[in-house]
Coordinates of C-alpha atoms and ligand atoms in Angstrom, one line a residue:
X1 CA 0.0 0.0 0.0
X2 CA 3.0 2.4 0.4
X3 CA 4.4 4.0 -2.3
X4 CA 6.7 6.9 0.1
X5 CA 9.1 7.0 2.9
X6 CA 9.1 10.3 4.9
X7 CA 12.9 10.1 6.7
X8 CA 13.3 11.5 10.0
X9 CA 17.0 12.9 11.2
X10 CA 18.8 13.9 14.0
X11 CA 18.6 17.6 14.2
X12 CA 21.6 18.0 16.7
X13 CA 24.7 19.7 15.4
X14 CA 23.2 20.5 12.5
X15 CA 21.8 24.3 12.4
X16 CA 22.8 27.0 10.5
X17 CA 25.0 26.4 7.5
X18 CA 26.0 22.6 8.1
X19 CA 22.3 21.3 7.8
X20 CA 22.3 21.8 3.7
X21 CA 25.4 19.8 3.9
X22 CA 23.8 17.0 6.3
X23 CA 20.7 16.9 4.1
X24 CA 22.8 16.9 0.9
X25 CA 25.2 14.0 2.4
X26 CA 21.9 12.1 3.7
X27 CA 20.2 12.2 0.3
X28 CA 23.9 11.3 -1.7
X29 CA 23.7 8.3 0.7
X30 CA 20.3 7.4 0.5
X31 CA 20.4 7.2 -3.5
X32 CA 23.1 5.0 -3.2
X33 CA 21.8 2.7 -1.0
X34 CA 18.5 2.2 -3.3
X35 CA 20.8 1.7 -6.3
X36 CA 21.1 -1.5 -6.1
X37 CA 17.0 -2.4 -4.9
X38 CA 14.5 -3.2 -7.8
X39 CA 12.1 0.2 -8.8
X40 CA 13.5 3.5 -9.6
X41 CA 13.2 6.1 -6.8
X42 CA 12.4 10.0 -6.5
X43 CA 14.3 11.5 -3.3
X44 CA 13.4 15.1 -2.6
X45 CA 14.4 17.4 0.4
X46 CA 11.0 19.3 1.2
X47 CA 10.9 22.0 4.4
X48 CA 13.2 20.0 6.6
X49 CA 12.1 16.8 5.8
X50 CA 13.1 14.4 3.1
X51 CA 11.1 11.9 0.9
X52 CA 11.5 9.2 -0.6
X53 CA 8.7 8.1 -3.5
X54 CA 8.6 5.1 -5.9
X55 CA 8.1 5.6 -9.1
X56 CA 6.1 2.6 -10.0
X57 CA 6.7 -1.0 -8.8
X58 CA 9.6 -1.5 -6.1
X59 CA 10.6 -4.0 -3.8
X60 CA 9.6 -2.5 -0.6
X61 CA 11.4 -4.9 1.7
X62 CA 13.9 -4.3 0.3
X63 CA 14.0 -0.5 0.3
X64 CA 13.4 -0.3 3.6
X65 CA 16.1 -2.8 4.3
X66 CA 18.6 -0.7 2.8
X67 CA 17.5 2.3 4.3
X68 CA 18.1 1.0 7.4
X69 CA 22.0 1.1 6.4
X70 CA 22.0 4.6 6.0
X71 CA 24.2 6.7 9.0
X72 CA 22.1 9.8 9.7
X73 CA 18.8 8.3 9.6
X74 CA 17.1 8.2 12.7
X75 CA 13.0 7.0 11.5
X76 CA 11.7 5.2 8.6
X77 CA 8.0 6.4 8.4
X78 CA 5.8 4.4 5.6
X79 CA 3.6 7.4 4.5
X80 CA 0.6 7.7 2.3
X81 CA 1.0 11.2 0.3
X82 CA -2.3 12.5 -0.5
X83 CA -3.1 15.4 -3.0
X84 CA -4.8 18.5 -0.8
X85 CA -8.0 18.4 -2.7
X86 CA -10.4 19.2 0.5
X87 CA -11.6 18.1 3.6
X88 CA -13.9 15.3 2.9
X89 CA -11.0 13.5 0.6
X90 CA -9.2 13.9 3.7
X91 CA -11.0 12.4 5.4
X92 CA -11.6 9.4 3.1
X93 CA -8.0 8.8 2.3
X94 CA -7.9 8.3 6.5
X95 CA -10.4 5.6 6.4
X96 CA -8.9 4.3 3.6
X97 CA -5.7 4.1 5.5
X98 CA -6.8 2.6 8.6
X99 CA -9.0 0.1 6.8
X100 CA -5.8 -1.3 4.3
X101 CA -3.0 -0.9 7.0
X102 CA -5.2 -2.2 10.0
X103 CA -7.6 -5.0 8.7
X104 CA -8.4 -5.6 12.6
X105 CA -9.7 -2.7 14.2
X106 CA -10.0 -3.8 17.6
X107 CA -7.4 -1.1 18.4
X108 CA -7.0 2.0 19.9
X109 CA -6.1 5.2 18.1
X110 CA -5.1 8.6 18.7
X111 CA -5.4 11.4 15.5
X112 CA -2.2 13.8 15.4
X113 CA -2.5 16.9 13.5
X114 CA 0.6 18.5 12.4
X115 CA -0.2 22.0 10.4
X116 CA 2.7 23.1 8.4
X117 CA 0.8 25.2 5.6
X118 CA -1.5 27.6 8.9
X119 CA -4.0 28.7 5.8
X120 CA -5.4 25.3 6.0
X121 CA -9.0 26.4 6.6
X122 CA -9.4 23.8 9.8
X123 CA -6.9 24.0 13.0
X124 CA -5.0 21.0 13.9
X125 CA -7.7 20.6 16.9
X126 CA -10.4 20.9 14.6
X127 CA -9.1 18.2 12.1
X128 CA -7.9 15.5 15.1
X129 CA -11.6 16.0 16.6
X130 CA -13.3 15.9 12.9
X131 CA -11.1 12.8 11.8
X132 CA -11.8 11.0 15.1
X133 CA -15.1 11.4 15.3
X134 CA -15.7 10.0 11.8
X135 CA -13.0 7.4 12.5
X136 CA -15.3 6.1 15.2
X137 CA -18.7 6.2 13.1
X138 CA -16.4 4.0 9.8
X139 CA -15.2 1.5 12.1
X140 CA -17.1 1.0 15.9
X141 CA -14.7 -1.1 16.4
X142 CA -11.6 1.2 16.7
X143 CA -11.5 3.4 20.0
X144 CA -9.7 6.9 21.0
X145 CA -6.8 6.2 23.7
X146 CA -5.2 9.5 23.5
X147 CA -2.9 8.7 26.4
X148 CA -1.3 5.1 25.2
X149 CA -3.2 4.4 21.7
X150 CA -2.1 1.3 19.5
X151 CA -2.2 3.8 16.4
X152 CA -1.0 7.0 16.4
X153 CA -2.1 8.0 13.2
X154 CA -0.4 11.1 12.2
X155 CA -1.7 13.8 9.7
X156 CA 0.5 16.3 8.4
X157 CA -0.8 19.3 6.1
X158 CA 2.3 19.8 4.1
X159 CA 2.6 20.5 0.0
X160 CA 1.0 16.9 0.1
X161 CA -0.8 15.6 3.2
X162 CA 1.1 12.6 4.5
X163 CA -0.4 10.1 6.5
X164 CA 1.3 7.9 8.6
X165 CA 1.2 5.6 11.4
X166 CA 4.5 3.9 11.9
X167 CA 8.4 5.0 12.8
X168 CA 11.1 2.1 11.9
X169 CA 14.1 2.9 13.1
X170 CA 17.4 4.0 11.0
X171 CA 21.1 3.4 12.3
X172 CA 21.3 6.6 13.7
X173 CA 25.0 8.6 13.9
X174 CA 25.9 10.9 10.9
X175 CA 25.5 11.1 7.4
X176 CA 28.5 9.5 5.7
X177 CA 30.9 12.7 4.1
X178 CA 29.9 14.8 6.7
X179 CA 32.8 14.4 9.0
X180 CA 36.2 13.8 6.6
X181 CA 37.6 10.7 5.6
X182 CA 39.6 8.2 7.5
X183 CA 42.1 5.3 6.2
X184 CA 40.9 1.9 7.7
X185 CA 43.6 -1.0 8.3
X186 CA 41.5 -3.7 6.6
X187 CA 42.2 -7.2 6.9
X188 CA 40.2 -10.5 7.0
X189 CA 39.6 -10.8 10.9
X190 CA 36.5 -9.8 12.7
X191 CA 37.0 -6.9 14.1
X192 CA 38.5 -4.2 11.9
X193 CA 35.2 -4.5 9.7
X194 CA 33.7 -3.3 12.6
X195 CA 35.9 -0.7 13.2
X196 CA 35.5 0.7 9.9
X197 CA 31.2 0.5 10.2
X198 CA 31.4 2.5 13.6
X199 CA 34.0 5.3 12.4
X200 CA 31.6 5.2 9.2
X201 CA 29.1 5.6 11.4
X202 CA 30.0 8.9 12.8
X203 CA 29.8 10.7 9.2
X204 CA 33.1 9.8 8.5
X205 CA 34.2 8.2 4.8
X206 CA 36.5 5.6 4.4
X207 CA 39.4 4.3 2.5
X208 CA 41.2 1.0 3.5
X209 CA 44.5 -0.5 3.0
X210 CA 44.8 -4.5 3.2
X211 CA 48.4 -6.0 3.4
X212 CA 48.8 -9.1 1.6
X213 CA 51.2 -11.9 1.8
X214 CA 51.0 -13.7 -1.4
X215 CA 52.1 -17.0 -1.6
X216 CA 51.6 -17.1 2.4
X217 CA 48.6 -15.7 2.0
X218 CA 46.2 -17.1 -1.1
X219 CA 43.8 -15.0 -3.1
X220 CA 40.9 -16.4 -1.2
X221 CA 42.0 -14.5 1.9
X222 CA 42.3 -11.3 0.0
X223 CA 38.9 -12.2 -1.5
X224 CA 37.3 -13.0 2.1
X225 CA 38.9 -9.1 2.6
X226 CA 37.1 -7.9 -0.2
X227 CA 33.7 -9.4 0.5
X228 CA 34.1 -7.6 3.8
X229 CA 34.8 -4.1 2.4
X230 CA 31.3 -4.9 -0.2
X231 CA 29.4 -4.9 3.5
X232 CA 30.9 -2.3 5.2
X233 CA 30.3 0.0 1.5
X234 CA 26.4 -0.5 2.1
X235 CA 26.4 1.1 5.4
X236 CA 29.6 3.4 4.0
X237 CA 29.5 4.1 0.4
X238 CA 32.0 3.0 -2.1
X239 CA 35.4 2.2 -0.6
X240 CA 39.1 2.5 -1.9
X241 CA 40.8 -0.3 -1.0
X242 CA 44.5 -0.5 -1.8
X243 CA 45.9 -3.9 -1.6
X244 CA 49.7 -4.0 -0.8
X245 CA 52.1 -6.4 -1.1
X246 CA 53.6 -7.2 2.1
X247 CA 55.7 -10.2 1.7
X248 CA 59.2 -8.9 1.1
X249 CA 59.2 -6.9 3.8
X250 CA 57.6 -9.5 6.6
X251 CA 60.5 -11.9 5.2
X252 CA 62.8 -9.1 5.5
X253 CA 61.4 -8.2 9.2
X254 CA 61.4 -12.4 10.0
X255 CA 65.3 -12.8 8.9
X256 CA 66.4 -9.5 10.6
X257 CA 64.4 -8.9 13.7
X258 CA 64.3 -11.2 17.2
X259 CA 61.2 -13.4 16.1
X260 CA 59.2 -12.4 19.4
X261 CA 59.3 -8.0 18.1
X262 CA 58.1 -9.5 14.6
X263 CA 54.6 -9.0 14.9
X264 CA 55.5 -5.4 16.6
X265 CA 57.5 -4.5 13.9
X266 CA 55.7 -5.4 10.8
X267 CA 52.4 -3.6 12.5
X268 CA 54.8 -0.5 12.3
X269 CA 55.6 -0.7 8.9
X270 CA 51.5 -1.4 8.4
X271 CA 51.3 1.8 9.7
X272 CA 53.6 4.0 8.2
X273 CA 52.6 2.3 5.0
X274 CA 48.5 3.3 5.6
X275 CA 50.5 6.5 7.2
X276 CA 51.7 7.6 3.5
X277 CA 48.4 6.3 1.6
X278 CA 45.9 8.6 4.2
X279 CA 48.0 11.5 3.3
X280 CA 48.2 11.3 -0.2
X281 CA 44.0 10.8 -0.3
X282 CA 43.4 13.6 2.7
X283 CA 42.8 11.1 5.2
X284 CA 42.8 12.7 8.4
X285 CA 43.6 9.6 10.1
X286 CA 44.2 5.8 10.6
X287 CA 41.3 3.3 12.3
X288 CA 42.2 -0.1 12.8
X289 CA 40.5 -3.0 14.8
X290 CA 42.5 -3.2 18.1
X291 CA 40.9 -3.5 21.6
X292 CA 43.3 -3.1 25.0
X293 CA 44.4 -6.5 25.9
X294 CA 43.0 -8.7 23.5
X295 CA 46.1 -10.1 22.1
X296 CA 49.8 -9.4 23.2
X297 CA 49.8 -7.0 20.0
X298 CA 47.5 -5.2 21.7
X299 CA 48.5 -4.3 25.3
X300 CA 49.0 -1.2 26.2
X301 CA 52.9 -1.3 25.7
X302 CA 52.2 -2.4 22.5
X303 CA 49.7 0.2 21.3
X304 CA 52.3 2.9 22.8
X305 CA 55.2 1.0 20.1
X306 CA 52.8 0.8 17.2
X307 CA 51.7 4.6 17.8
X308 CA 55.1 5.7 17.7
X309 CA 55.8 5.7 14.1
X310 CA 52.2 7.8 12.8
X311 CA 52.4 11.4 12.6
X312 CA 48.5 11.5 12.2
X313 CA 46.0 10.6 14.8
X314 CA 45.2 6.3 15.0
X315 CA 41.3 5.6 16.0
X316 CA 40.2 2.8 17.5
X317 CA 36.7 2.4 18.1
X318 CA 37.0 -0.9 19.5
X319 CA 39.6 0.0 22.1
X320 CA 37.4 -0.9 25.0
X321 CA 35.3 -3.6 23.4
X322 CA 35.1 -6.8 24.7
X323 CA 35.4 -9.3 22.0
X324 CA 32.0 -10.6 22.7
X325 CA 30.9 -7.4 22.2
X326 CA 32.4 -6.7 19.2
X327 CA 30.5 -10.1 17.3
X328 CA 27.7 -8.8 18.1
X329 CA 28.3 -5.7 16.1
X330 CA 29.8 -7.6 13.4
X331 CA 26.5 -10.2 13.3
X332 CA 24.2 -7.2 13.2
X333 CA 25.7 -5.6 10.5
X334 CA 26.2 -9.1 8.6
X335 CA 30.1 -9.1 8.6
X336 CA 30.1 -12.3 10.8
X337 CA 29.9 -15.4 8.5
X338 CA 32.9 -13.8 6.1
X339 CA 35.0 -13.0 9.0
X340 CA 35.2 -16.4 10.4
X341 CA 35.7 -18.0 7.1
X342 CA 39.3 -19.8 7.7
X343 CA 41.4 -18.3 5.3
X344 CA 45.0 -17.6 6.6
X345 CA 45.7 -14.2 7.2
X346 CA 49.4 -12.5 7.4
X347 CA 49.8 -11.6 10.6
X348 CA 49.5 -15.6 12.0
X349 CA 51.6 -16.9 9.6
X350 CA 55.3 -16.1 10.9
X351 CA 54.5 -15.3 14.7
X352 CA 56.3 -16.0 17.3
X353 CA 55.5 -18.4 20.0
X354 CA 56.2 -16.2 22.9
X355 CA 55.4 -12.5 20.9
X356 CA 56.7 -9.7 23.5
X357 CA 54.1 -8.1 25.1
X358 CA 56.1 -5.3 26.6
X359 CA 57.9 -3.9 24.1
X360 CA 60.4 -1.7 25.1
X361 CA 60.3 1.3 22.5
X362 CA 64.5 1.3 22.4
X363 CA 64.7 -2.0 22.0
X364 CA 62.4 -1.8 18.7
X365 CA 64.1 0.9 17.6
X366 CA 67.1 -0.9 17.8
X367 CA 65.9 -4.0 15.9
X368 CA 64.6 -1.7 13.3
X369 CA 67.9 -0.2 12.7
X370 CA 69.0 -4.1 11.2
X371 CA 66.5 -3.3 8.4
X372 CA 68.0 -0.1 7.1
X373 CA 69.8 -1.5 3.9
X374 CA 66.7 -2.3 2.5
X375 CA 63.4 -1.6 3.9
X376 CA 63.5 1.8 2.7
X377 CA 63.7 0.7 -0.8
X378 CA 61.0 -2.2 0.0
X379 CA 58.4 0.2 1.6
X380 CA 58.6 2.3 -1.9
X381 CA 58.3 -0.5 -3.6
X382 CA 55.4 -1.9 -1.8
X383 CA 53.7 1.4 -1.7
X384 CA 54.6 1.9 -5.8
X385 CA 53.0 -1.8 -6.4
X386 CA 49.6 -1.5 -4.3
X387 CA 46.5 -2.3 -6.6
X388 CA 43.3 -0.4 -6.0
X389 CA 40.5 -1.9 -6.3
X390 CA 37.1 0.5 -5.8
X391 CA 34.4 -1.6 -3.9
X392 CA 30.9 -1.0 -4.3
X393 CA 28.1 -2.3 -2.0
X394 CA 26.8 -6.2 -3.3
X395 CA 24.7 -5.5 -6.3
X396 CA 22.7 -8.8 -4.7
X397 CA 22.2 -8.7 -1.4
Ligands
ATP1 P1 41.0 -8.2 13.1 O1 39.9 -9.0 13.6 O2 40.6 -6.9 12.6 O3 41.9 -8.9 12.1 P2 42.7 -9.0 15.2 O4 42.0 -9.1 16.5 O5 43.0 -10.2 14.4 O6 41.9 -7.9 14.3 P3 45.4 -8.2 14.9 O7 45.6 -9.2 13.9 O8 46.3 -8.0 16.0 O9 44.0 -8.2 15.5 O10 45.3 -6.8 14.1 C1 45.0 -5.6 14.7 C2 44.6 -4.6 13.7 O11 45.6 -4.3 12.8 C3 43.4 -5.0 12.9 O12 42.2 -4.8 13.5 C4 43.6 -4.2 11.6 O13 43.1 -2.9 11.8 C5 45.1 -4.2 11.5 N1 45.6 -5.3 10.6 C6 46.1 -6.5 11.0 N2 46.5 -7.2 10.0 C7 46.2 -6.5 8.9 C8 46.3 -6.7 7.5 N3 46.8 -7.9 7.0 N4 45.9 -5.7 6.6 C9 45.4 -4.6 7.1 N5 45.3 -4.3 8.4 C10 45.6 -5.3 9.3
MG2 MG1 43.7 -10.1 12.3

């Protein structure tokens, strides 16, 4: 029976000057997210409120499904968008509404009236009293709660009356764009995906870097890595992902370094790697998956050594996530199954049994300084190498 959406937004933070930008970045997001659902769509920004009509036949599971994934959106109302063409067809296309959305009327119901055109010939009072009261006579059935009703059935006098009865809720947080762009440390585990979905959440876009490890690592774990950045692009937009190869420079790390700094080390040169990459695509800064404590990688010790080396800030929206926590986020937002898929990933491949878990920043520093015939030459050569590949949301989802 719907053919509209009429999407509610947070209105904090967004006054003045920055609220054409919010709408403009909400509607940008919300066209991409219906790109890939079956019907063609009209989105339209109308006196602080935007809709979202169907231009013929749509899937509308489907719509609202992927207009759930869109940051910034706080309400999903189903509306019926009725030409103003008097009272009395008012008051039928009411009826009508309650009749089709409510087949069982033993329910109780509450009329709202919302004026936003005043020269409406009827007050909002007027209207709820008038549309009750005729309500009641239609269907005996149906009776006025105006405390706790079943139905609030709102009635807005806009350009188009809209009628609706129903909120869904949207993710909430920001409109994607709104808030810069951040370079995400990708890889195939469970919890930088996640990482990625909550910075993206906050209005901020994203690139990402993946570090590869070919033959250690097989194309199906970079595939499992690009499957994840497809899920994390519905709720984010399109992402740049830059694949690097890693492996000469883990070998060169494993044969020059004490085998328990190894993992230390190469999550340095990860960094300063993603470090160059934010900062040639205006990042403003690095997110990656880590969580205090969850593996020796990432105490606090370690944090402080992998830090170190980035002149731009490092965001971790994990950082006090437990990880039971953290699979719940990633089995809400469907990045679950794919993480967990057992495809080898770089990082477990060479480590060490007994991985330090106090690094002591000299002492790094130190083992670096065996690297310096060549790393400098294999970091420009890793960086010169790196594939992009541009990642769209699943066209099937
Ligand atoms: P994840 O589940 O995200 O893989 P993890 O718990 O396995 O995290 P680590 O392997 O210690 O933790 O990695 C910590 C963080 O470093 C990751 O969350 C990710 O941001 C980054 N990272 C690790 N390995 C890679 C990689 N191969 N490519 C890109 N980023 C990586
Ligand atoms: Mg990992």
């Amino acid at each position: 029976m719907f053919k509209a959406f009429l999407i509610k937004y947070g209105e904090i933070g967004i006054k003045g000057k920055n609220r054409h930008l919010f709408e403009d970045a909400l509607i940008r997001q919300i066209k991409y997210a219906l790109k890939p659902v079956e019907g063609e769509f009209q989105v339209t920004k109308e006196q602080g409120r935007i809709y979202i009509e169907a231009l013929g036949a749509f899937d509308y599971d489907e719509a609202l499904a992927s207009l759930q994934c869109v940051f910034g959106i706080v309400g999903i109302c189903p509306v019926v968008l009725a030409e103003d063409e008097g009272f009395e067809k008012l008051a039928e296309d009411v009826a009508a509404y309650m009749d089709a959305r409510y087949p069982d009327k033993r329910k109780t119901f509450k009329v709202e009236t919302r004026r936003a055109r005043k020269s409406y010939p009827l007050t909002s009072m007027e209207i709820n009293a008038e549309l009750g009261g005729r309500l009641l006579h239609t269907f005996p059935e149906l009776k006025v709660d105006v405390h706790n009703p079943d139905i609030m059935l709102h009635v807005e006098i806009r350009k188009k009356i809209n009628i609706y009865s129903e909120t869904l809720p949207g993710p909430g947080g920001m409109p994607v764009g709104t808030n810069g762009k951040g370079m995400l440390l990708l890889s195939g585990g469970i919890d930088s995906p996640v990482a990625g979905y909550m910075i993206a959440k906050r209005g901020v876009k994203i690139d990402a870097v993946y570090f590869h490890a070919p033959p250690y690592t097989s194309e199906r774990a970079k595939q499992k890595v690009v499957d994840l950045a497809k899920i994390v692009a519905k709720y984010a937009g399109p992402i740049y992902l830059k694949v690097v190869n890693f492996t000469d420079i883990q070998m060169y790390i494993y044969e020059k370094c004490p085998h328990e700094e190894l993992t230390i080390i190469m999550r340095r040169y990860m960094m300063r790697i993603a470090e160059h990459f934010a900062k040639e695509t205006n990042s403003l800064g690095l997110i990656t998956g880590e969580s205090i404590g969850q593996v020796a990688s990432q105490t606090m010790q370690s944090l402080a050594a992998t830090n170190e080396v980035c002149g731009i800030p490092v965001y971790r929206p994990l950082i006090g996530f437990d990880k039971q926590e953290i699979i719940a986020v990633s089995e809400k937002i469907g990045t679950y199954e794919t993480s967990i898929l057992p495809y080898e990933d770089c990082c477990t491949i060479f480590v060490a049994k007994h991985p330090v878990t106090k690094p002591n920043l000299k002492i790094i520093r130190r083992s670096e300084t065996h690297l310096q015939e060549k790393i400098k030459e294999m970091v420009k050569t890793a960086i010169e190498t790196a594939e992009t590949i541009i990642v769209e949301a699943d066209m099937d989802p």
